[in-house]
Structure formats: C-alpha cells, structure tokens
Amino acid sequence: MKLLRHGAPGAEKPGMLDASGRVRDLSHMVDDIGGAALLPEALEKLRDIDVDTLPLVDGIPQDDLRLGACVAGIGKFICIGLNYADHAEEAGMPIPPEPVIFNKWTSSVVGPNDPIQIPKESEKTDWEVELGVVIGKPGVYIDEADAMRHVAGFCVINDVSEREFQIERAGTWDKGKGCDTFGPTGPWLVTPDELADIDNLEMWLDVDGERQQSGSTATMIYKVPHLIAYCSRFMSLQSGDVISTGTPPGVGMGQSPQRYLKGGETVSLGIAGLGRQSASVLPRNC
C-alpha cells in the first residue's frame, strides 16, 4: 500500500494511492495516517480494502492536489548521522563504531512539495536525501531479528540541514537540523510488502535540475533492522515515530568549493519505489 495525507496544511485527510496514481479517500476508515492506524492489525484491515471502491479525490497528487507529510503527529523524529560509507569518506570522517543519533524537531515537518524556508542568519543551508523508516508496532529493547515486524512502512525524507548551526555553534547537531520546514516527509508511506529489497534502493537529489546526490541504500553502514534495535536500547519506539537513516554523498558541505542553498532554487529528490519530492527554496527574510 501507498498511504498518504492530502489537503490543505493543518486539514489533511488520510488517503491511499490507487494503481492509476490517483488518490482515494480513507476518511471513513481511519482518522489519520498515524498513531494507532499504523499498528499491524490496523494496516491489515486497510490492506483488505478494495481500493477502487474508495471515494476518488479530485486532483492529481503533487500537481493540483497538495500532499501533507505522510505521517501525522510524528512523536519522535530520530536521525542517524554518517551512516553511508561513501558519505563518511566525502566528509573526511571515520566510520562511526556505533550509529550516531540526533533529532529533528517535529515542528520541522512539512509536506513533500511545501517550500523550504532558509532561516534567519543562515549561510550554509544544505540538503540530504534519506530513507525514512516509520514505526508501526511499538517496542523497547527490540531484537534485531524481530525489528522488521515493527515497521509500518518507508518514505522519502529531505534532512535539510544548516551546517553552521549544526557544527560551528557550540552545541549538538540538533541546532542545525530542526528549523521550520527542514523535515519534508513523503509523498507516501509505502508498506514493506511493496519493496523487494530495501538494501538496494536508488537514491538521488537535484538542485535546479543538476544532479547532486546519486547513491544507493546498498552503501548504508548500519542497516534498518540494526538501527531499529539500536535506537530501542535508548528509548521506546512508538507508533508513528520516524527514523531517518542517513544520506549518500553529494551534500553541499562535501563539495569543493562547498555549495549551499541561497533561495530561489528548486530541490528535487527521490528514492526508487518510494516516490519523489520537489520543493522551492525561499530566501531568508533577514
């Protein structure tokens, strides 16, 4: 299944993508795509629905029909740093002996095509295409062998990052990761049965049509089951939590000379089988 949320900001409704790429409304089935609706038993009920019997929503998704973030009410937005071998090499940093964990504030979450706002004082706003893992079944101290049973689905995330705030401002990475609009999520939540191999998904990101990132989840250092088990050692994972699993090379910080967003650009990105995003970048207002 490809689950989504459609409509105006703050008034999104739950939906499902049909085989023709049109949106079908799920409002009479679930309140939203989040929380208890992501539990295994709830997803099984949705899977039993004949999608063609659901009401058709007017408009073309990501064209004249806005999509919100594909998960409602994200509880924790957990991120993993330096989790691609080729990105760690690009950054000139050693492969971490354990996963690096940081957070994006949930106030950063926006839809897949909503504008990205460069924050005040920013000089180094960057991009990162990432595979997002959405937790369905809650758990703590999860065994790696059982980890995939806790996954509701996967999605595309742009881990927008302000590098000066992140690295140069006397604090943790979180400072540069959670600014408003820095968490485009979606377009859809894709359930695991739709993906043949999450360890070999093509990933890409363009700025104004110029390819910046081109990679694959094949170079991920710590794979999804390990990340779920590892994170659950430090916190309980709950339905609707999101883990963003790291980025391949090609970020602006890793280029020579470094390249950052200034405003006026269009950032497009995607992951095979999970859809694509395209967002305009708004210049800082001060």
PDB file of N, CA and C in Angstrom, residues 10-104:
ATOM      1  N   GLY A  10      -2.700  21.544   7.872  1.00  0.00           N
ATOM      2  CA  GLY A  10      -3.486  21.526   9.092  1.00  0.00           C
ATOM      3  C   GLY A  10      -4.858  20.898   8.949  1.00  0.00           C
ATOM      4  N   ALA A  11      -5.253  20.581   7.718  1.00  0.00           N
ATOM      5  CA  ALA A  11      -6.565  19.977   7.472  1.00  0.00           C
ATOM      6  C   ALA A  11      -6.453  18.762   6.557  1.00  0.00           C
ATOM      7  N   GLU A  12      -5.317  18.080   6.633  1.00  0.00           N
ATOM      8  CA  GLU A  12      -5.102  16.927   5.764  1.00  0.00           C
ATOM      9  C   GLU A  12      -6.042  15.771   6.127  1.00  0.00           C
ATOM     10  N   LYS A  13      -6.382  14.995   5.119  1.00  0.00           N
ATOM     11  CA  LYS A  13      -7.202  13.811   5.283  1.00  0.00           C
ATOM     12  C   LYS A  13      -6.403  12.576   4.863  1.00  0.00           C
ATOM     13  N   PRO A  14      -6.721  11.415   5.441  1.00  0.00           N
ATOM     14  CA  PRO A  14      -5.993  10.199   5.064  1.00  0.00           C
ATOM     15  C   PRO A  14      -6.423   9.691   3.705  1.00  0.00           C
ATOM     16  N   GLY A  15      -5.467   9.115   2.982  1.00  0.00           N
ATOM     17  CA  GLY A  15      -5.789   8.582   1.673  1.00  0.00           C
ATOM     18  C   GLY A  15      -4.878   7.437   1.295  1.00  0.00           C
ATOM     19  N   MET A  16      -5.183   6.830   0.152  1.00  0.00           N
ATOM     20  CA  MET A  16      -4.413   5.715  -0.386  1.00  0.00           C
ATOM     21  C   MET A  16      -4.258   5.949  -1.877  1.00  0.00           C
ATOM     22  N   LEU A  17      -3.090   5.631  -2.410  1.00  0.00           N
ATOM     23  CA  LEU A  17      -2.850   5.772  -3.835  1.00  0.00           C
ATOM     24  C   LEU A  17      -3.342   4.527  -4.552  1.00  0.00           C
ATOM     25  N   ASP A  18      -4.087   4.714  -5.650  1.00  0.00           N
ATOM     26  CA  ASP A  18      -4.564   3.553  -6.395  1.00  0.00           C
ATOM     27  C   ASP A  18      -3.586   3.216  -7.520  1.00  0.00           C
ATOM     28  N   ALA A  19      -3.901   2.183  -8.279  1.00  0.00           N
ATOM     29  CA  ALA A  19      -2.977   1.685  -9.295  1.00  0.00           C
ATOM     30  C   ALA A  19      -2.747   2.677 -10.420  1.00  0.00           C
ATOM     31  N   SER A  20      -3.670   3.611 -10.614  1.00  0.00           N
ATOM     32  CA  SER A  20      -3.531   4.611 -11.675  1.00  0.00           C
ATOM     33  C   SER A  20      -2.854   5.887 -11.200  1.00  0.00           C
ATOM     34  N   GLY A  21      -2.430   5.906  -9.912  1.00  0.00           N
ATOM     35  CA  GLY A  21      -1.760   7.086  -9.387  1.00  0.00           C
ATOM     36  C   GLY A  21      -2.693   8.161  -8.884  1.00  0.00           C
ATOM     37  N   ARG A  22      -3.972   7.834  -8.708  1.00  0.00           N
ATOM     38  CA  ARG A  22      -4.945   8.768  -8.157  1.00  0.00           C
ATOM     39  C   ARG A  22      -5.147   8.498  -6.671  1.00  0.00           C
ATOM     40  N   VAL A  23      -5.630   9.507  -5.968  1.00  0.00           N
ATOM     41  CA  VAL A  23      -5.814   9.399  -4.518  1.00  0.00           C
ATOM     42  C   VAL A  23      -7.232   8.959  -4.205  1.00  0.00           C
ATOM     43  N   ARG A  24      -7.347   7.988  -3.330  1.00  0.00           N
ATOM     44  CA  ARG A  24      -8.633   7.521  -2.809  1.00  0.00           C
ATOM     45  C   ARG A  24      -8.730   7.921  -1.339  1.00  0.00           C
ATOM     46  N   ASP A  25      -9.886   8.403  -0.943  1.00  0.00           N
ATOM     47  CA  ASP A  25     -10.061   8.927   0.414  1.00  0.00           C
ATOM     48  C   ASP A  25     -10.331   7.807   1.414  1.00  0.00           C
ATOM     49  N   LEU A  26      -9.652   7.906   2.582  1.00  0.00           N
ATOM     50  CA  LEU A  26      -9.806   6.915   3.654  1.00  0.00           C
ATOM     51  C   LEU A  26     -10.470   7.499   4.893  1.00  0.00           C
ATOM     52  N   SER A  27     -11.079   8.678   4.757  1.00  0.00           N
ATOM     53  CA  SER A  27     -11.581   9.377   5.943  1.00  0.00           C
ATOM     54  C   SER A  27     -12.611   8.577   6.724  1.00  0.00           C
ATOM     55  N   HIS A  28     -13.393   7.764   6.037  1.00  0.00           N
ATOM     56  CA  HIS A  28     -14.426   6.992   6.733  1.00  0.00           C
ATOM     57  C   HIS A  28     -13.863   5.702   7.334  1.00  0.00           C
ATOM     58  N   MET A  29     -12.552   5.434   7.080  1.00  0.00           N
ATOM     59  CA  MET A  29     -11.933   4.218   7.588  1.00  0.00           C
ATOM     60  C   MET A  29     -11.014   4.489   8.779  1.00  0.00           C
ATOM     61  N   VAL A  30     -10.236   5.574   8.705  1.00  0.00           N
ATOM     62  CA  VAL A  30      -9.297   5.927   9.778  1.00  0.00           C
ATOM     63  C   VAL A  30      -9.326   7.433   9.961  1.00  0.00           C
ATOM     64  N   ASP A  31      -8.976   7.877  11.162  1.00  0.00           N
ATOM     65  CA  ASP A  31      -8.946   9.311  11.428  1.00  0.00           C
ATOM     66  C   ASP A  31      -7.786   9.980  10.704  1.00  0.00           C
ATOM     67  N   ASP A  32      -6.640   9.309  10.631  1.00  0.00           N
ATOM     68  CA  ASP A  32      -5.463   9.880  10.002  1.00  0.00           C
ATOM     69  C   ASP A  32      -4.433   8.766   9.813  1.00  0.00           C
ATOM     70  N   ILE A  33      -3.352   9.066   9.094  1.00  0.00           N
ATOM     71  CA  ILE A  33      -2.267   8.106   8.900  1.00  0.00           C
ATOM     72  C   ILE A  33      -1.220   8.380   9.974  1.00  0.00           C
ATOM     73  N   GLY A  34      -1.395   7.768  11.111  1.00  0.00           N
ATOM     74  CA  GLY A  34      -0.504   7.990  12.237  1.00  0.00           C
ATOM     75  C   GLY A  34      -1.010   7.242  13.450  1.00  0.00           C
ATOM     76  N   GLY A  35      -0.167   7.150  14.472  1.00  0.00           N
ATOM     77  CA  GLY A  35      -0.579   6.534  15.731  1.00  0.00           C
ATOM     78  C   GLY A  35      -1.114   5.135  15.556  1.00  0.00           C
ATOM     79  N   ALA A  36      -2.291   4.894  16.124  1.00  0.00           N
ATOM     80  CA  ALA A  36      -2.874   3.552  16.134  1.00  0.00           C
ATOM     81  C   ALA A  36      -3.183   3.034  14.740  1.00  0.00           C
ATOM     82  N   ALA A  37      -3.347   3.923  13.757  1.00  0.00           N
ATOM     83  CA  ALA A  37      -3.625   3.491  12.387  1.00  0.00           C
ATOM     84  C   ALA A  37      -2.439   2.780  11.757  1.00  0.00           C
ATOM     85  N   LEU A  38      -1.260   2.869  12.399  1.00  0.00           N
ATOM     86  CA  LEU A  38      -0.060   2.231  11.871  1.00  0.00           C
ATOM     87  C   LEU A  38       0.261   0.908  12.549  1.00  0.00           C
ATOM     88  N   LEU A  39      -0.552   0.503  13.517  1.00  0.00           N
ATOM     89  CA  LEU A  39      -0.362  -0.801  14.142  1.00  0.00           C
ATOM     90  C   LEU A  39      -0.579  -1.913  13.113  1.00  0.00           C
ATOM     91  N   PRO A  40       0.080  -3.051  13.271  1.00  0.00           N
ATOM     92  CA  PRO A  40      -0.041  -4.118  12.276  1.00  0.00           C
ATOM     93  C   PRO A  40      -1.484  -4.532  11.984  1.00  0.00           C
ATOM     94  N   GLU A  41      -2.297  -4.637  13.032  1.00  0.00           N
ATOM     95  CA  GLU A  41      -3.685  -5.063  12.806  1.00  0.00           C
ATOM     96  C   GLU A  41      -4.489  -4.012  12.049  1.00  0.00           C
ATOM     97  N   ALA A  42      -4.190  -2.743  12.283  1.00  0.00           N
ATOM     98  CA  ALA A  42      -4.882  -1.670  11.571  1.00  0.00           C
ATOM     99  C   ALA A  42      -4.478  -1.647  10.103  1.00  0.00           C
ATOM    100  N   LEU A  43      -3.193  -1.836   9.830  1.00  0.00           N
ATOM    101  CA  LEU A  43      -2.738  -1.872   8.443  1.00  0.00           C
ATOM    102  C   LEU A  43      -3.313  -3.072   7.702  1.00  0.00           C
ATOM    103  N   GLU A  44      -3.478  -4.190   8.409  1.00  0.00           N
ATOM    104  CA  GLU A  44      -4.049  -5.379   7.775  1.00  0.00           C
ATOM    105  C   GLU A  44      -5.487  -5.122   7.331  1.00  0.00           C
ATOM    106  N   LYS A  45      -6.239  -4.377   8.120  1.00  0.00           N
ATOM    107  CA  LYS A  45      -7.621  -4.039   7.736  1.00  0.00           C
ATOM    108  C   LYS A  45      -7.626  -3.155   6.492  1.00  0.00           C
ATOM    109  N   LEU A  46      -6.699  -2.203   6.423  1.00  0.00           N
ATOM    110  CA  LEU A  46      -6.621  -1.346   5.240  1.00  0.00           C
ATOM    111  C   LEU A  46      -6.209  -2.153   4.014  1.00  0.00           C
ATOM    112  N   ARG A  47      -5.348  -3.132   4.219  1.00  0.00           N
ATOM    113  CA  ARG A  47      -4.870  -3.945   3.103  1.00  0.00           C
ATOM    114  C   ARG A  47      -6.006  -4.781   2.501  1.00  0.00           C
ATOM    115  N   ASP A  48      -6.988  -5.097   3.288  1.00  0.00           N
ATOM    116  CA  ASP A  48      -8.118  -5.905   2.813  1.00  0.00           C
ATOM    117  C   ASP A  48      -9.128  -5.113   2.001  1.00  0.00           C
ATOM    118  N   ILE A  49      -8.991  -3.785   1.974  1.00  0.00           N
ATOM    119  CA  ILE A  49      -9.936  -2.937   1.261  1.00  0.00           C
ATOM    120  C   ILE A  49      -9.688  -3.013  -0.247  1.00  0.00           C
ATOM    121  N   ASP A  50     -10.749  -3.054  -1.021  1.00  0.00           N
ATOM    122  CA  ASP A  50     -10.650  -2.899  -2.469  1.00  0.00           C
ATOM    123  C   ASP A  50     -10.518  -1.403  -2.734  1.00  0.00           C
ATOM    124  N   VAL A  51      -9.299  -0.961  -3.086  1.00  0.00           N
ATOM    125  CA  VAL A  51      -9.029   0.466  -3.204  1.00  0.00           C
ATOM    126  C   VAL A  51      -9.962   1.148  -4.208  1.00  0.00           C
ATOM    127  N   ASP A  52     -10.406   0.411  -5.228  1.00  0.00           N
ATOM    128  CA  ASP A  52     -11.251   1.015  -6.255  1.00  0.00           C
ATOM    129  C   ASP A  52     -12.658   1.325  -5.765  1.00  0.00           C
ATOM    130  N   THR A  53     -13.016   0.825  -4.578  1.00  0.00           N
ATOM    131  CA  THR A  53     -14.333   1.150  -4.016  1.00  0.00           C
ATOM    132  C   THR A  53     -14.292   2.411  -3.157  1.00  0.00           C
ATOM    133  N   LEU A  54     -13.105   2.942  -2.908  1.00  0.00           N
ATOM    134  CA  LEU A  54     -12.974   4.134  -2.082  1.00  0.00           C
ATOM    135  C   LEU A  54     -13.286   5.388  -2.899  1.00  0.00           C
ATOM    136  N   PRO A  55     -13.791   6.440  -2.250  1.00  0.00           N
ATOM    137  CA  PRO A  55     -14.091   7.681  -2.977  1.00  0.00           C
ATOM    138  C   PRO A  55     -12.849   8.265  -3.642  1.00  0.00           C
ATOM    139  N   LEU A  56     -12.982   8.678  -4.887  1.00  0.00           N
ATOM    140  CA  LEU A  56     -11.891   9.285  -5.625  1.00  0.00           C
ATOM    141  C   LEU A  56     -11.768  10.752  -5.239  1.00  0.00           C
ATOM    142  N   VAL A  57     -10.548  11.186  -4.950  1.00  0.00           N
ATOM    143  CA  VAL A  57     -10.292  12.571  -4.580  1.00  0.00           C
ATOM    144  C   VAL A  57      -9.961  13.364  -5.837  1.00  0.00           C
ATOM    145  N   ASP A  58     -10.549  14.537  -5.964  1.00  0.00           N
ATOM    146  CA  ASP A  58     -10.273  15.382  -7.123  1.00  0.00           C
ATOM    147  C   ASP A  58      -8.815  15.832  -7.128  1.00  0.00           C
ATOM    148  N   GLY A  59      -8.246  15.890  -8.305  1.00  0.00           N
ATOM    149  CA  GLY A  59      -6.902  16.420  -8.452  1.00  0.00           C
ATOM    150  C   GLY A  59      -5.844  15.346  -8.605  1.00  0.00           C
ATOM    151  N   ILE A  60      -4.698  15.789  -9.086  1.00  0.00           N
ATOM    152  CA  ILE A  60      -3.541  14.918  -9.296  1.00  0.00           C
ATOM    153  C   ILE A  60      -2.561  15.164  -8.163  1.00  0.00           C
ATOM    154  N   PRO A  61      -2.183  14.102  -7.430  1.00  0.00           N
ATOM    155  CA  PRO A  61      -1.269  14.320  -6.298  1.00  0.00           C
ATOM    156  C   PRO A  61       0.049  14.927  -6.743  1.00  0.00           C
ATOM    157  N   GLN A  62       0.512  15.905  -5.946  1.00  0.00           N
ATOM    158  CA  GLN A  62       1.754  16.634  -6.194  1.00  0.00           C
ATOM    159  C   GLN A  62       1.674  17.512  -7.443  1.00  0.00           C
ATOM    160  N   ASP A  63       0.460  17.730  -7.927  1.00  0.00           N
ATOM    161  CA  ASP A  63       0.238  18.657  -9.030  1.00  0.00           C
ATOM    162  C   ASP A  63      -0.763  19.701  -8.541  1.00  0.00           C
ATOM    163  N   ASP A  64      -2.060  19.429  -8.722  1.00  0.00           N
ATOM    164  CA  ASP A  64      -3.073  20.346  -8.192  1.00  0.00           C
ATOM    165  C   ASP A  64      -3.730  19.814  -6.918  1.00  0.00           C
ATOM    166  N   LEU A  65      -3.194  18.736  -6.369  1.00  0.00           N
ATOM    167  CA  LEU A  65      -3.644  18.217  -5.078  1.00  0.00           C
ATOM    168  C   LEU A  65      -2.446  18.181  -4.138  1.00  0.00           C
ATOM    169  N   ARG A  66      -2.489  19.041  -3.102  1.00  0.00           N
ATOM    170  CA  ARG A  66      -1.376  19.078  -2.152  1.00  0.00           C
ATOM    171  C   ARG A  66      -1.365  17.826  -1.291  1.00  0.00           C
ATOM    172  N   LEU A  67      -0.155  17.349  -0.998  1.00  0.00           N
ATOM    173  CA  LEU A  67       0.032  16.268  -0.045  1.00  0.00           C
ATOM    174  C   LEU A  67       0.743  16.807   1.180  1.00  0.00           C
ATOM    175  N   GLY A  68       0.277  16.396   2.358  1.00  0.00           N
ATOM    176  CA  GLY A  68       0.985  16.704   3.589  1.00  0.00           C
ATOM    177  C   GLY A  68       2.032  15.643   3.869  1.00  0.00           C
ATOM    178  N   ALA A  69       2.752  15.809   4.966  1.00  0.00           N
ATOM    179  CA  ALA A  69       3.660  14.751   5.410  1.00  0.00           C
ATOM    180  C   ALA A  69       2.879  13.448   5.510  1.00  0.00           C
ATOM    181  N   CYS A  70       3.492  12.341   5.109  1.00  0.00           N
ATOM    182  CA  CYS A  70       2.742  11.080   5.015  1.00  0.00           C
ATOM    183  C   CYS A  70       2.458  10.450   6.370  1.00  0.00           C
ATOM    184  N   VAL A  71       3.009  10.985   7.445  1.00  0.00           N
ATOM    185  CA  VAL A  71       2.732  10.505   8.798  1.00  0.00           C
ATOM    186  C   VAL A  71       2.218  11.669   9.623  1.00  0.00           C
ATOM    187  N   ALA A  72       1.087  11.474  10.272  1.00  0.00           N
ATOM    188  CA  ALA A  72       0.504  12.515  11.126  1.00  0.00           C
ATOM    189  C   ALA A  72       1.015  12.373  12.549  1.00  0.00           C
ATOM    190  N   GLY A  73       1.228  13.514  13.213  1.00  0.00           N
ATOM    191  CA  GLY A  73       1.550  13.500  14.633  1.00  0.00           C
ATOM    192  C   GLY A  73       2.789  12.710  14.974  1.00  0.00           C
ATOM    193  N   ILE A  74       3.853  12.888  14.205  1.00  0.00           N
ATOM    194  CA  ILE A  74       5.107  12.173  14.483  1.00  0.00           C
ATOM    195  C   ILE A  74       5.523  12.444  15.928  1.00  0.00           C
ATOM    196  N   GLY A  75       5.770  11.372  16.666  1.00  0.00           N
ATOM    197  CA  GLY A  75       6.155  11.535  18.065  1.00  0.00           C
ATOM    198  C   GLY A  75       7.624  11.872  18.215  1.00  0.00           C
ATOM    199  N   LYS A  76       8.490  11.068  17.588  1.00  0.00           N
ATOM    200  CA  LYS A  76       9.926  11.293  17.614  1.00  0.00           C
ATOM    201  C   LYS A  76      10.452  11.243  16.183  1.00  0.00           C
ATOM    202  N   PHE A  77      11.278  12.208  15.829  1.00  0.00           N
ATOM    203  CA  PHE A  77      11.913  12.268  14.508  1.00  0.00           C
ATOM    204  C   PHE A  77      13.404  12.025  14.759  1.00  0.00           C
ATOM    205  N   ILE A  78      13.785  10.753  14.707  1.00  0.00           N
ATOM    206  CA  ILE A  78      15.132  10.306  15.055  1.00  0.00           C
ATOM    207  C   ILE A  78      15.972  10.232  13.776  1.00  0.00           C
ATOM    208  N   CYS A  79      17.180  10.738  13.834  1.00  0.00           N
ATOM    209  CA  CYS A  79      18.049  10.728  12.655  1.00  0.00           C
ATOM    210  C   CYS A  79      19.364  10.034  12.955  1.00  0.00           C
ATOM    211  N   ILE A  80      19.932   9.450  11.912  1.00  0.00           N
ATOM    212  CA  ILE A  80      21.208   8.743  12.009  1.00  0.00           C
ATOM    213  C   ILE A  80      22.230   9.465  11.140  1.00  0.00           C
ATOM    214  N   GLY A  81      23.376   9.799  11.726  1.00  0.00           N
ATOM    215  CA  GLY A  81      24.412  10.525  11.006  1.00  0.00           C
ATOM    216  C   GLY A  81      25.534   9.628  10.524  1.00  0.00           C
ATOM    217  N   LEU A  82      26.160  10.043   9.414  1.00  0.00           N
ATOM    218  CA  LEU A  82      27.336   9.348   8.877  1.00  0.00           C
ATOM    219  C   LEU A  82      27.085   7.854   8.712  1.00  0.00           C
ATOM    220  N   ASN A  83      25.942   7.520   8.114  1.00  0.00           N
ATOM    221  CA  ASN A  83      25.565   6.111   8.016  1.00  0.00           C
ATOM    222  C   ASN A  83      25.753   5.536   6.619  1.00  0.00           C
ATOM    223  N   TYR A  84      26.427   6.272   5.739  1.00  0.00           N
ATOM    224  CA  TYR A  84      26.770   5.756   4.417  1.00  0.00           C
ATOM    225  C   TYR A  84      28.284   5.820   4.281  1.00  0.00           C
ATOM    226  N   ALA A  85      28.892   4.728   3.883  1.00  0.00           N
ATOM    227  CA  ALA A  85      30.347   4.664   3.828  1.00  0.00           C
ATOM    228  C   ALA A  85      30.913   5.729   2.894  1.00  0.00           C
ATOM    229  N   ASP A  86      30.251   5.942   1.734  1.00  0.00           N
ATOM    230  CA  ASP A  86      30.763   6.917   0.780  1.00  0.00           C
ATOM    231  C   ASP A  86      30.534   8.347   1.243  1.00  0.00           C
ATOM    232  N   HIS A  87      29.495   8.583   2.064  1.00  0.00           N
ATOM    233  CA  HIS A  87      29.291   9.918   2.618  1.00  0.00           C
ATOM    234  C   HIS A  87      30.303  10.211   3.725  1.00  0.00           C
ATOM    235  N   ALA A  88      30.614   9.217   4.557  1.00  0.00           N
ATOM    236  CA  ALA A  88      31.629   9.414   5.596  1.00  0.00           C
ATOM    237  C   ALA A  88      32.975   9.737   4.953  1.00  0.00           C
ATOM    238  N   GLU A  89      33.281   9.056   3.839  1.00  0.00           N
ATOM    239  CA  GLU A  89      34.524   9.338   3.121  1.00  0.00           C
ATOM    240  C   GLU A  89      34.519  10.761   2.580  1.00  0.00           C
ATOM    241  N   GLU A  90      33.376  11.169   2.000  1.00  0.00           N
ATOM    242  CA  GLU A  90      33.232  12.531   1.481  1.00  0.00           C
ATOM    243  C   GLU A  90      33.459  13.568   2.570  1.00  0.00           C
ATOM    244  N   ALA A  91      32.946  13.291   3.774  1.00  0.00           N
ATOM    245  CA  ALA A  91      33.060  14.223   4.888  1.00  0.00           C
ATOM    246  C   ALA A  91      34.437  14.170   5.551  1.00  0.00           C
ATOM    247  N   GLY A  92      35.274  13.207   5.124  1.00  0.00           N
ATOM    248  CA  GLY A  92      36.595  13.072   5.722  1.00  0.00           C
ATOM    249  C   GLY A  92      36.541  12.603   7.156  1.00  0.00           C
ATOM    250  N   MET A  93      35.524  11.792   7.484  1.00  0.00           N
ATOM    251  CA  MET A  93      35.337  11.329   8.856  1.00  0.00           C
ATOM    252  C   MET A  93      35.363   9.809   8.897  1.00  0.00           C
ATOM    253  N   PRO A  94      35.848   9.226   9.988  1.00  0.00           N
ATOM    254  CA  PRO A  94      35.877   7.773  10.093  1.00  0.00           C
ATOM    255  C   PRO A  94      34.474   7.199  10.235  1.00  0.00           C
ATOM    256  N   ILE A  95      34.326   5.945   9.845  1.00  0.00           N
ATOM    257  CA  ILE A  95      33.048   5.258  10.047  1.00  0.00           C
ATOM    258  C   ILE A  95      32.799   5.140  11.544  1.00  0.00           C
ATOM    259  N   PRO A  96      31.655   5.590  12.024  1.00  0.00           N
ATOM    260  CA  PRO A  96      31.420   5.554  13.473  1.00  0.00           C
ATOM    261  C   PRO A  96      31.308   4.123  13.989  1.00  0.00           C
ATOM    262  N   PRO A  97      31.865   3.859  15.177  1.00  0.00           N
ATOM    263  CA  PRO A  97      31.820   2.498  15.732  1.00  0.00           C
ATOM    264  C   PRO A  97      30.426   2.080  16.172  1.00  0.00           C
ATOM    265  N   GLU A  98      29.548   3.043  16.381  1.00  0.00           N
ATOM    266  CA  GLU A  98      28.134   2.803  16.659  1.00  0.00           C
ATOM    267  C   GLU A  98      27.345   3.863  15.905  1.00  0.00           C
ATOM    268  N   PRO A  99      26.052   3.624  15.660  1.00  0.00           N
ATOM    269  CA  PRO A  99      25.256   4.648  14.988  1.00  0.00           C
ATOM    270  C   PRO A  99      25.253   5.974  15.741  1.00  0.00           C
ATOM    271  N   VAL A 100      25.367   7.062  14.978  1.00  0.00           N
ATOM    272  CA  VAL A 100      25.272   8.421  15.523  1.00  0.00           C
ATOM    273  C   VAL A 100      23.801   8.829  15.503  1.00  0.00           C
ATOM    274  N   ILE A 101      23.261   9.191  16.665  1.00  0.00           N
ATOM    275  CA  ILE A 101      21.845   9.558  16.771  1.00  0.00           C
ATOM    276  C   ILE A 101      21.719  11.046  17.065  1.00  0.00           C
ATOM    277  N   PHE A 102      20.831  11.716  16.344  1.00  0.00           N
ATOM    278  CA  PHE A 102      20.428  13.078  16.675  1.00  0.00           C
ATOM    279  C   PHE A 102      18.943  13.213  16.364  1.00  0.00           C
ATOM    280  N   ASN A 103      18.387  14.394  16.585  1.00  0.00           N
ATOM    281  CA  ASN A 103      16.948  14.589  16.419  1.00  0.00           C
ATOM    282  C   ASN A 103      16.637  15.757  15.491  1.00  0.00           C
ATOM    283  N   LYS A 104      15.531  15.633  14.792  1.00  0.00           N
ATOM    284  CA  LYS A 104      14.889  16.781  14.155  1.00  0.00           C
ATOM    285  C   LYS A 104      13.642  17.095  14.983  1.00  0.00           C
TER     286      LYS A 104
END
